[in-house]
CSV table of N, CA, C and O in Angstrom, one decimal:
chain,number,residue,atom,x,y,z
N,1060,MET,N,54.5,-5.6,-35.9
N,1060,MET,CA,53.8,-6.5,-35.0
N,1060,MET,C,52.7,-5.8,-34.3
N,1060,MET,O,51.7,-6.5,-34.0
N,1061,GLY,N,52.8,-4.5,-34.0
N,1061,GLY,CA,51.7,-3.8,-33.3
N,1061,GLY,C,50.5,-3.7,-34.1
N,1061,GLY,O,49.4,-3.8,-33.6
N,1062,ASP,N,50.6,-3.6,-35.5
N,1062,ASP,CA,49.4,-3.5,-36.3
N,1062,ASP,C,48.7,-4.9,-36.4
N,1062,ASP,O,47.4,-4.9,-36.4
N,1063,VAL,N,49.4,-6.0,-36.3
N,1063,VAL,CA,48.8,-7.3,-36.4
N,1063,VAL,C,48.0,-7.5,-35.1
N,1063,VAL,O,46.9,-8.0,-35.1
N,1064,LEU,N,48.6,-7.2,-33.9
N,1064,LEU,CA,47.8,-7.3,-32.6
N,1064,LEU,C,46.6,-6.4,-32.6
N,1064,LEU,O,45.5,-6.8,-32.1
N,1065,LEU,N,46.7,-5.2,-33.2
N,1065,LEU,CA,45.5,-4.4,-33.2
N,1065,LEU,C,44.4,-4.9,-34.1
N,1065,LEU,O,43.3,-4.9,-33.8
N,1066,ALA,N,44.9,-5.5,-35.3
N,1066,ALA,CA,43.9,-6.1,-36.2
N,1066,ALA,C,43.2,-7.3,-35.6
N,1066,ALA,O,42.1,-7.6,-35.9
N,1067,LEU,N,44.0,-8.1,-34.8
N,1067,LEU,CA,43.4,-9.3,-34.2
N,1067,LEU,C,42.6,-9.0,-32.9
N,1067,LEU,O,41.8,-9.9,-32.5
N,1068,SER,N,42.8,-7.9,-32.3
N,1068,SER,CA,42.1,-7.6,-31.1
N,1068,SER,C,40.6,-7.3,-31.3
N,1068,SER,O,39.8,-7.6,-30.5
N,1069,ILE,N,40.3,-6.8,-32.5
N,1069,ILE,CA,38.9,-6.5,-32.8
N,1069,ILE,C,38.0,-7.8,-32.9
N,1069,ILE,O,37.0,-7.9,-32.3
N,1070,PRO,N,38.4,-8.8,-33.7
N,1070,PRO,CA,37.6,-10.0,-33.7
N,1070,PRO,C,37.6,-10.7,-32.3
N,1070,PRO,O,36.6,-11.3,-32.0
N,1071,VAL,N,38.7,-10.6,-31.6
N,1071,VAL,CA,38.7,-11.3,-30.2
N,1071,VAL,C,37.7,-10.6,-29.3
N,1071,VAL,O,36.9,-11.2,-28.6
N,1072,LEU,N,37.6,-9.2,-29.4
N,1072,LEU,CA,36.6,-8.5,-28.6
N,1072,LEU,C,35.2,-8.8,-29.0
N,1072,LEU,O,34.3,-9.0,-28.2
N,1073,VAL,N,34.9,-9.0,-30.4
N,1073,VAL,CA,33.6,-9.3,-30.9
N,1073,VAL,C,33.2,-10.7,-30.4
N,1073,VAL,O,32.1,-11.0,-29.9
N,1074,PHE,N,34.1,-11.7,-30.5
N,1074,PHE,CA,33.9,-13.0,-30.1
N,1074,PHE,C,33.7,-13.1,-28.6
N,1074,PHE,O,32.8,-13.8,-28.1
N,1075,GLY,N,34.4,-12.4,-27.8
N,1075,GLY,CA,34.3,-12.3,-26.4
N,1075,GLY,C,32.9,-11.7,-26.0
N,1075,GLY,O,32.3,-12.2,-25.0
N,1076,GLY,N,32.5,-10.7,-26.7
N,1076,GLY,CA,31.2,-10.1,-26.4
N,1076,GLY,C,30.0,-11.1,-26.7
N,1076,GLY,O,29.1,-11.2,-26.0
N,1077,GLY,N,30.2,-11.8,-27.8
N,1077,GLY,CA,29.2,-12.8,-28.2
N,1077,GLY,C,29.1,-13.9,-27.1
N,1077,GLY,O,28.0,-14.4,-26.8
N,1078,LEU,N,30.3,-14.4,-26.7
N,1078,LEU,CA,30.3,-15.5,-25.7
N,1078,LEU,C,29.7,-15.0,-24.4
N,1078,LEU,O,29.0,-15.7,-23.7
N,1079,TYR,N,30.0,-13.7,-24.0
N,1079,TYR,CA,29.4,-13.2,-22.8
N,1079,TYR,C,27.9,-13.1,-22.9
N,1079,TYR,O,27.1,-13.5,-22.0
N,1080,ALA,N,27.4,-12.7,-24.1
N,1080,ALA,CA,25.9,-12.6,-24.3
N,1080,ALA,C,25.3,-14.0,-24.2
N,1080,ALA,O,24.2,-14.1,-23.6
N,1081,ALA,N,25.9,-15.0,-24.8
N,1081,ALA,CA,25.4,-16.3,-24.8
N,1081,ALA,C,25.3,-16.9,-23.4
N,1081,ALA,O,24.3,-17.5,-23.0
N,1082,CYS,N,26.4,-16.7,-22.6
N,1082,CYS,CA,26.4,-17.2,-21.2
N,1082,CYS,C,25.4,-16.4,-20.4
N,1082,CYS,O,24.7,-17.1,-19.5
N,1083,ASP,N,25.3,-15.2,-20.6
N,1083,ASP,CA,24.3,-14.4,-19.8
N,1083,ASP,C,22.9,-14.8,-20.1
N,1083,ASP,O,22.0,-15.0,-19.2
N,1084,CYS,N,22.6,-15.1,-21.4
N,1084,CYS,CA,21.2,-15.6,-21.8
N,1084,CYS,C,21.0,-17.0,-21.2
N,1084,CYS,O,19.9,-17.2,-20.6
N,1085,TRP,N,22.0,-17.9,-21.2
N,1085,TRP,CA,21.8,-19.2,-20.6
N,1085,TRP,C,21.6,-19.1,-19.1
N,1085,TRP,O,20.7,-19.7,-18.5
N,1086,TRP,N,22.3,-18.2,-18.4
N,1086,TRP,CA,22.2,-18.0,-17.0
N,1086,TRP,C,20.8,-17.5,-16.6
N,1086,TRP,O,20.1,-18.0,-15.7
N,1087,ARG,N,20.3,-16.5,-17.4
N,1087,ARG,CA,19.0,-16.0,-17.1
N,1087,ARG,C,17.8,-17.0,-17.3
N,1087,ARG,O,16.8,-16.9,-16.7
N,1088,ARG,N,18.0,-17.9,-18.3
N,1088,ARG,CA,17.0,-18.9,-18.5
N,1088,ARG,C,17.0,-19.9,-17.4
N,1088,ARG,O,15.9,-20.4,-17.0
N,1089,ARG,N,18.1,-20.2,-16.8
N,1089,ARG,CA,18.2,-21.2,-15.7
N,1089,ARG,C,17.8,-20.6,-14.4
N,1089,ARG,O,17.4,-21.3,-13.5
N,1090,HIS,N,18.0,-19.3,-14.2
N,1090,HIS,CA,17.7,-18.6,-13.0
N,1090,HIS,C,16.7,-17.4,-13.3
N,1090,HIS,O,17.2,-16.3,-13.4
N,1091,PRO,N,15.4,-17.7,-13.4
N,1091,PRO,CA,14.5,-16.5,-13.8
N,1091,PRO,C,14.4,-15.6,-12.6
N,1091,PRO,O,14.6,-15.9,-11.4
N,1092,ALA,N,14.1,-14.3,-12.9
N,1092,ALA,CA,13.9,-13.3,-11.9
N,1092,ALA,C,12.7,-13.5,-11.1
N,1092,ALA,O,11.7,-14.1,-11.6
N,1093,PRO,N,12.6,-13.1,-9.9
N,1093,PRO,CA,11.4,-13.3,-9.1
N,1093,PRO,C,10.3,-12.4,-9.6
N,1093,PRO,O,10.6,-11.4,-10.4
N,1094,PRO,N,9.1,-12.6,-9.3
N,1094,PRO,CA,8.0,-11.8,-9.9
N,1094,PRO,C,8.1,-10.4,-9.4
N,1094,PRO,O,8.6,-10.1,-8.3
N,1095,SER,N,7.7,-9.5,-10.2
N,1095,SER,CA,7.8,-8.0,-9.9
N,1095,SER,C,7.0,-7.7,-8.7
N,1095,SER,O,5.8,-8.1,-8.6
N,1096,PRO,N,7.5,-6.9,-7.8
N,1096,PRO,CA,6.7,-6.4,-6.7
N,1096,PRO,C,5.7,-5.4,-7.0
N,1096,PRO,O,4.9,-5.0,-6.2
N,1097,TYR,N,5.6,-4.9,-8.2
N,1097,TYR,CA,4.7,-3.9,-8.6
N,1097,TYR,C,3.5,-4.4,-9.3
N,1097,TYR,O,2.9,-3.7,-10.2
N,1098,THR,N,3.1,-5.6,-9.0
N,1098,THR,CA,1.8,-6.1,-9.6
N,1098,THR,C,0.6,-5.6,-8.8
N,1098,THR,O,0.8,-5.1,-7.7
N,1099,HIS,N,-0.6,-5.8,-9.4
N,1099,HIS,CA,-1.8,-5.3,-8.7
N,1099,HIS,C,-2.0,-6.1,-7.4
N,1099,HIS,O,-2.4,-5.5,-6.4
N,1100,ARG,N,-1.7,-7.4,-7.4
N,1100,ARG,CA,-2.0,-8.2,-6.2
N,1100,ARG,C,-1.0,-7.7,-5.1
N,1100,ARG,O,-1.4,-7.6,-3.9
N,1101,ALA,N,0.2,-7.5,-5.4
N,1101,ALA,CA,1.2,-7.0,-4.4
N,1101,ALA,C,0.8,-5.7,-3.9
N,1101,ALA,O,0.9,-5.4,-2.7
N,1102,ALA,N,0.3,-4.8,-4.7
N,1102,ALA,CA,-0.1,-3.5,-4.3
N,1102,ALA,C,-1.3,-3.6,-3.3
N,1102,ALA,O,-1.4,-2.9,-2.3
N,1103,ARG,N,-2.3,-4.5,-3.6
N,1103,ARG,CA,-3.4,-4.6,-2.7
N,1103,ARG,C,-3.0,-5.2,-1.4
N,1103,ARG,O,-3.5,-4.7,-0.3
N,1104,LEU,N,-2.1,-6.2,-1.4
N,1104,LEU,CA,-1.6,-6.7,-0.1
N,1104,LEU,C,-0.9,-5.7,0.7
N,1104,LEU,O,-1.1,-5.6,1.9
N,1105,ALA,N,-0.1,-4.9,0.0
N,1105,ALA,CA,0.7,-3.8,0.8
N,1105,ALA,C,-0.3,-2.8,1.3
N,1105,ALA,O,-0.1,-2.3,2.5
N,1106,GLU,N,-1.4,-2.5,0.6
N,1106,GLU,CA,-2.3,-1.5,1.1
N,1106,GLU,C,-3.1,-2.1,2.3
N,1106,GLU,O,-3.3,-1.4,3.3
N,1107,GLN,N,-3.5,-3.3,2.2
N,1107,GLN,CA,-4.1,-3.9,3.4
N,1107,GLN,C,-3.2,-4.0,4.6
N,1107,GLN,O,-3.7,-3.7,5.7
N,1108,GLU,N,-2.0,-4.3,4.4
N,1108,GLU,CA,-1.0,-4.4,5.5
N,1108,GLU,C,-0.9,-3.0,6.1
N,1108,GLU,O,-0.8,-2.8,7.3
N,1109,MET,N,-0.8,-1.9,5.2
N,1109,MET,CA,-0.6,-0.6,5.7
N,1109,MET,C,-1.8,-0.1,6.5
N,1109,MET,O,-1.7,0.5,7.5
N,1110,LEU,N,-3.0,-0.5,6.0
N,1110,LEU,CA,-4.3,-0.1,6.7
N,1110,LEU,C,-4.3,-0.8,8.1
N,1110,LEU,O,-4.7,-0.1,9.1
N,1111,LEU,N,-4.0,-2.0,8.2
N,1111,LEU,CA,-4.0,-2.7,9.5
N,1111,LEU,C,-3.0,-2.1,10.4
N,1111,LEU,O,-3.3,-1.9,11.6
N,1112,LEU,N,-1.8,-1.7,9.9
N,1112,LEU,CA,-0.8,-1.1,10.8
N,1112,LEU,C,-1.3,0.3,11.3
N,1112,LEU,O,-1.1,0.7,12.4
N,1113,ALA,N,-2.0,1.1,10.4
N,1113,ALA,CA,-2.5,2.4,10.8
N,1113,ALA,C,-3.6,2.2,11.8
N,1113,ALA,O,-3.7,3.0,12.8
N,1114,GLU,N,-4.5,1.2,11.6
N,1114,GLU,CA,-5.5,1.0,12.6
N,1114,GLU,C,-4.9,0.6,14.0
N,1114,GLU,O,-5.4,1.1,15.0
N,1115,GLU,N,-3.9,-0.2,14.0
N,1115,GLU,CA,-3.2,-0.6,15.2
N,1115,GLU,C,-2.6,0.7,15.9
N,1115,GLU,O,-2.7,0.8,17.1
N,1116,ILE,N,-2.0,1.6,15.1
N,1116,ILE,CA,-1.4,2.8,15.7
N,1116,ILE,C,-2.5,3.7,16.3
N,1116,ILE,O,-2.3,4.2,17.4
N,1117,VAL,N,-3.6,3.8,15.6
N,1117,VAL,CA,-4.7,4.7,16.1
N,1117,VAL,C,-5.3,4.1,17.3
N,1117,VAL,O,-5.6,4.8,18.3
N,1118,ASP,N,-5.5,2.7,17.3
N,1118,ASP,CA,-6.0,2.1,18.5
N,1118,ASP,C,-5.1,2.2,19.7
N,1118,ASP,O,-5.6,2.5,20.9
N,1119,ASP,N,-3.8,2.1,19.5
N,1119,ASP,CA,-2.9,2.2,20.6
N,1119,ASP,C,-2.9,3.7,21.1
N,1119,ASP,O,-2.8,3.9,22.4
N,1120,ALA,N,-2.9,4.6,20.2
N,1120,ALA,CA,-2.9,6.0,20.6
N,1120,ALA,C,-4.2,6.4,21.4
N,1120,ALA,O,-4.2,7.1,22.4
N,1121,HIS,N,-5.3,5.8,20.9
N,1121,HIS,CA,-6.6,6.1,21.6
N,1121,HIS,C,-6.6,5.5,23.0
N,1121,HIS,O,-7.1,6.1,23.9
N,1122,ALA,N,-6.1,4.3,23.1
N,1122,ALA,CA,-6.0,3.6,24.4
N,1122,ALA,C,-5.1,4.4,25.4
N,1122,ALA,O,-5.4,4.5,26.6
N,1123,ALA,N,-4.0,4.9,24.9
N,1123,ALA,CA,-3.0,5.7,25.7
N,1123,ALA,C,-3.5,7.1,26.0
N,1123,ALA,O,-3.3,7.5,27.2
N,1124,LEU,N,-4.1,7.8,25.1
N,1124,LEU,CA,-4.5,9.2,25.3
N,1124,LEU,C,-5.9,9.4,25.5
N,1124,LEU,O,-6.4,10.6,25.7
N,1125,GLY,N,-6.8,8.4,25.4
N,1125,GLY,CA,-8.2,8.5,25.6
N,1125,GLY,C,-8.6,9.2,26.8
N,1125,GLY,O,-9.5,10.1,26.8
N,1126,PRO,N,-8.0,8.9,28.0
N,1126,PRO,CA,-8.5,9.5,29.2
N,1126,PRO,C,-8.2,11.0,29.2
N,1126,PRO,O,-8.9,11.8,30.0
N,1127,LEU,N,-7.3,11.5,28.5
N,1127,LEU,CA,-7.0,13.0,28.4
N,1127,LEU,C,-8.2,13.7,27.8
N,1127,LEU,O,-8.4,14.9,28.1
N,1128,TYR,N,-8.9,13.1,26.9
N,1128,TYR,CA,-10.0,13.8,26.2
N,1128,TYR,C,-11.4,13.6,26.8
N,1128,TYR,O,-12.4,14.1,26.3
N,1129,GLU,N,-11.5,12.8,27.8
N,1129,GLU,CA,-12.8,12.5,28.5
N,1129,GLU,C,-13.1,13.8,29.3
N,1129,GLU,O,-12.3,14.5,29.9
N,1130,ALA,N,-14.5,14.0,29.4
N,1130,ALA,CA,-14.9,15.2,30.2
N,1130,ALA,C,-14.7,14.9,31.7
N,1130,ALA,O,-14.8,13.8,32.1
N,1131,PRO,N,-14.4,15.9,32.4
N,1131,PRO,CA,-14.2,15.7,33.9
N,1131,PRO,C,-15.5,15.3,34.5
N,1131,PRO,O,-16.6,15.7,34.1
N,1132,ALA,N,-15.4,14.5,35.6
N,1132,ALA,CA,-16.6,14.0,36.3
N,1132,ALA,C,-17.4,15.1,37.0
N,1132,ALA,O,-18.6,15.1,36.9
N,1133,ALA,N,-16.8,16.0,37.7
N,1133,ALA,CA,-17.4,17.0,38.4
N,1133,ALA,C,-16.7,18.4,38.1
N,1133,ALA,O,-15.5,18.4,38.0
N,1134,PRO,N,-17.5,19.5,38.1
N,1134,PRO,CA,-16.8,20.8,37.9
N,1134,PRO,C,-15.9,21.1,39.1
N,1134,PRO,O,-16.2,20.7,40.2
N,1135,ARG,N,-14.9,21.9,38.9
N,1135,ARG,CA,-14.0,22.3,40.0
N,1135,ARG,C,-14.7,23.3,40.8
N,1135,ARG,O,-15.4,24.2,40.3
N,1136,PRO,N,-14.4,23.3,42.1
N,1136,PRO,CA,-15.0,24.4,42.9
N,1136,PRO,C,-14.4,25.7,42.6
N,1136,PRO,O,-13.2,25.8,42.3
N,1137,GLY,N,-15.2,26.7,42.6
N,1137,GLY,CA,-14.7,28.1,42.3
N,1137,GLY,C,-15.0,28.6,40.9
N,1137,GLY,O,-14.4,29.5,40.5
N,1138,GLY,N,-15.8,27.9,40.2
N,1138,GLY,CA,-16.1,28.4,38.8
N,1138,GLY,C,-15.9,27.4,37.8
N,1138,GLY,O,-15.7,26.2,38.0
N,1139,PRO,N,-15.9,27.8,36.5
N,1139,PRO,CA,-15.7,26.9,35.4
N,1139,PRO,C,-14.3,26.3,35.4
N,1139,PRO,O,-13.4,26.8,36.1
N,1140,ALA,N,-14.2,25.3,34.6
N,1140,ALA,CA,-12.9,24.6,34.5
N,1140,ALA,C,-11.8,25.6,34.0
N,1140,ALA,O,-12.1,26.5,33.3
N,1141,ALA,N,-10.6,25.3,34.4
N,1141,ALA,CA,-9.5,26.2,34.0
N,1141,ALA,C,-9.4,26.2,32.5
N,1141,ALA,O,-9.4,25.2,31.8
N,1142,GLY,N,-9.2,27.4,32.0
N,1142,GLY,CA,-9.0,27.6,30.5
N,1142,GLY,C,-10.3,27.8,29.8
N,1142,GLY,O,-10.3,28.1,28.6
N,1143,LEU,N,-11.5,27.6,30.4
N,1143,LEU,CA,-12.8,27.7,29.8
N,1143,LEU,C,-13.4,29.0,30.3
N,1143,LEU,O,-13.6,29.2,31.5
N,1144,LYS,N,-13.8,29.9,29.4
N,1144,LYS,CA,-14.4,31.2,29.7
N,1144,LYS,C,-15.7,31.3,28.9
N,1144,LYS,O,-15.7,30.9,27.7
N,1145,THR,N,-16.7,31.8,29.4
N,1145,THR,CA,-17.9,32.1,28.6
N,1145,THR,C,-17.7,33.3,27.7
N,1145,THR,O,-16.9,34.1,28.0
N,1146,GLU,N,-18.5,33.4,26.7
N,1146,GLU,CA,-18.4,34.5,25.8
N,1146,GLU,C,-18.8,35.8,26.4
N,1146,GLU,O,-18.3,36.8,26.1
N,1147,ALA,N,-19.7,35.8,27.4
N,1147,ALA,CA,-20.1,37.0,28.1
N,1147,ALA,C,-19.0,37.6,28.9
N,1147,ALA,O,-18.9,38.8,29.1
N,1148,SER,N,-18.1,36.7,29.5
N,1148,SER,CA,-17.0,37.2,30.3
N,1148,SER,C,-15.9,37.9,29.5
N,1148,SER,O,-15.1,38.6,30.1
N,1149,ARG,N,-15.9,37.7,28.2
N,1149,ARG,CA,-14.8,38.3,27.4
N,1149,ARG,C,-15.3,39.6,26.9
N,1149,ARG,O,-16.4,39.8,26.5
N,1150,SER,N,-14.4,40.6,26.9
N,1150,SER,CA,-14.7,41.9,26.4
N,1150,SER,C,-14.4,41.9,24.9
N,1150,SER,O,-13.6,41.1,24.4
N,1151,PRO,N,-15.1,42.7,24.1
N,1151,PRO,CA,-14.8,42.8,22.7
N,1151,PRO,C,-13.4,43.1,22.4
N,1151,PRO,O,-12.8,42.6,21.4
N,1152,GLN,N,-12.8,43.9,23.2
N,1152,GLN,CA,-11.4,44.3,22.9
N,1152,GLN,C,-10.5,43.1,23.1
N,1152,GLN,O,-9.5,42.9,22.4
N,1153,ALA,N,-10.7,42.3,24.2
N,1153,ALA,CA,-9.9,41.1,24.5
N,1153,ALA,C,-10.0,40.1,23.4
N,1153,ALA,O,-9.1,39.5,23.0
N,1154,SER,N,-11.3,39.9,22.9
N,1154,SER,CA,-11.5,38.9,21.8
N,1154,SER,C,-10.8,39.3,20.5
N,1154,SER,O,-10.3,38.5,19.7
N,1155,ARG,N,-10.8,40.7,20.3
N,1155,ARG,CA,-10.2,41.2,19.1
N,1155,ARG,C,-8.7,41.0,19.1
N,1155,ARG,O,-8.0,40.7,18.1
N,1156,SER,N,-8.1,41.3,20.3
N,1156,SER,CA,-6.6,41.2,20.4
N,1156,SER,C,-6.1,39.8,20.5
N,1156,SER,O,-4.9,39.6,20.2
N,1157,SER,N,-6.9,38.8,20.9
N,1157,SER,CA,-6.5,37.5,21.0
N,1157,SER,C,-6.6,36.7,19.7
N,1157,SER,O,-6.4,35.5,19.7
N,1158,ARG,N,-7.1,37.3,18.7
N,1158,ARG,CA,-7.3,36.5,17.4
N,1158,ARG,C,-5.9,36.1,16.9
N,1158,ARG,O,-4.9,36.7,17.0
N,1159,SER,N,-5.9,34.9,16.3
N,1159,SER,CA,-4.7,34.3,15.9
N,1159,SER,C,-4.2,35.0,14.6
N,1159,SER,O,-3.0,34.9,14.3
N,1160,ASP,N,-5.1,35.6,13.8
N,1160,ASP,CA,-4.7,36.2,12.6
N,1160,ASP,C,-4.3,37.7,12.8
N,1160,ASP,O,-4.1,38.4,11.8
N,1161,ALA,N,-4.3,38.2,14.0
N,1161,ALA,CA,-4.0,39.6,14.2
N,1161,ALA,C,-2.5,39.8,13.9
N,1161,ALA,O,-1.6,38.9,14.3
N,1162,THR,N,-2.1,40.9,13.3
N,1162,THR,CA,-0.8,41.2,12.9
N,1162,THR,C,-0.1,41.9,14.0
N,1162,THR,O,-0.6,43.0,14.4
N,1163,PRO,N,1.0,41.4,14.6
N,1163,PRO,CA,1.7,42.2,15.6
N,1163,PRO,C,2.5,43.4,15.0
N,1163,PRO,O,2.9,43.3,13.9
N,1164,GLY,N,2.6,44.4,15.7
N,1164,GLY,CA,3.4,45.6,15.2
N,1164,GLY,C,2.6,46.4,14.2
N,1164,GLY,O,1.4,46.3,14.1
N,1165,ARG,N,3.3,47.2,13.4
N,1165,ARG,CA,2.7,48.1,12.5
N,1165,ARG,C,2.8,47.6,11.0
N,1165,ARG,O,2.6,48.4,10.1
N,1166,GLY,N,3.3,46.4,10.8
N,1166,GLY,CA,3.5,45.9,9.4
N,1166,GLY,C,2.1,45.7,8.7
N,1166,GLY,O,1.1,45.7,9.4
N,1167,PRO,N,2.2,45.4,7.4
N,1167,PRO,CA,0.9,45.2,6.7
N,1167,PRO,C,0.3,43.9,7.2
N,1167,PRO,O,1.0,42.9,7.5
N,1168,SER,N,-1.0,43.8,7.2
N,1168,SER,CA,-1.7,42.6,7.6
N,1168,SER,C,-2.0,41.7,6.4
N,1168,SER,O,-1.9,42.2,5.2
N,1169,ARG,N,-2.2,40.5,6.7
N,1169,ARG,CA,-2.5,39.5,5.6
N,1169,ARG,C,-3.9,39.8,5.0
N,1169,ARG,O,-4.8,40.3,5.7
N,1170,PRO,N,-4.1,39.5,3.8
N,1170,PRO,CA,-5.4,39.7,3.2
N,1170,PRO,C,-6.4,38.7,3.8
N,1170,PRO,O,-6.1,37.6,4.2
N,1171,ALA,N,-7.7,39.2,3.8
N,1171,ALA,CA,-8.7,38.3,4.4
N,1171,ALA,C,-9.0,37.1,3.4
N,1171,ALA,O,-8.8,37.2,2.2
N,1172,ALA,N,-9.4,36.0,4.0
N,1172,ALA,CA,-9.7,34.8,3.2
N,1172,ALA,C,-11.0,35.1,2.4
N,1172,ALA,O,-11.9,35.8,2.9
N,1173,ALA,N,-11.0,34.5,1.2
N,1173,ALA,CA,-12.2,34.7,0.4
N,1173,ALA,C,-13.4,33.9,0.9
N,1173,ALA,O,-13.2,32.7,1.4
N,1174,ARG,N,-14.6,34.4,0.8
N,1174,ARG,CA,-15.7,33.7,1.3
N,1174,ARG,C,-16.5,33.0,0.1
N,1174,ARG,O,-16.6,33.6,-0.9
N,1175,ARG,N,-16.9,31.8,0.4
N,1175,ARG,CA,-17.7,31.1,-0.7
N,1175,ARG,C,-19.2,31.5,-0.5
N,1175,ARG,O,-19.7,31.7,0.6
N,1176,ARG,N,-19.9,31.5,-1.6
N,1176,ARG,CA,-21.3,31.7,-1.5
N,1176,ARG,C,-22.1,30.5,-1.8
N,1176,ARG,O,-21.8,29.6,-2.4
């Protein structure tokens, strides 16, 4: 009896697979998929939306932080504004030691950047 059930299970599986494929095909015809979001028009619309959002972010940041970057109305009494020094007031040694590419300690230094001609 086990051999008969095994022999009959193969056609039943083939028939079931065919029935599933037919129902799936019918369902997809009745319910088509929405248009792909990866079309050129969708990409252009997304790009425009992203640019508008970026402009809005920049405008908001400029409105909020703009006063920080404006020049002061009058110089402070007692000399130049804090943090600003003229080149003549700096000594060559101070400018050399304050360079950002100076290597601290005795380790090897980074190679110099290549110059374009």
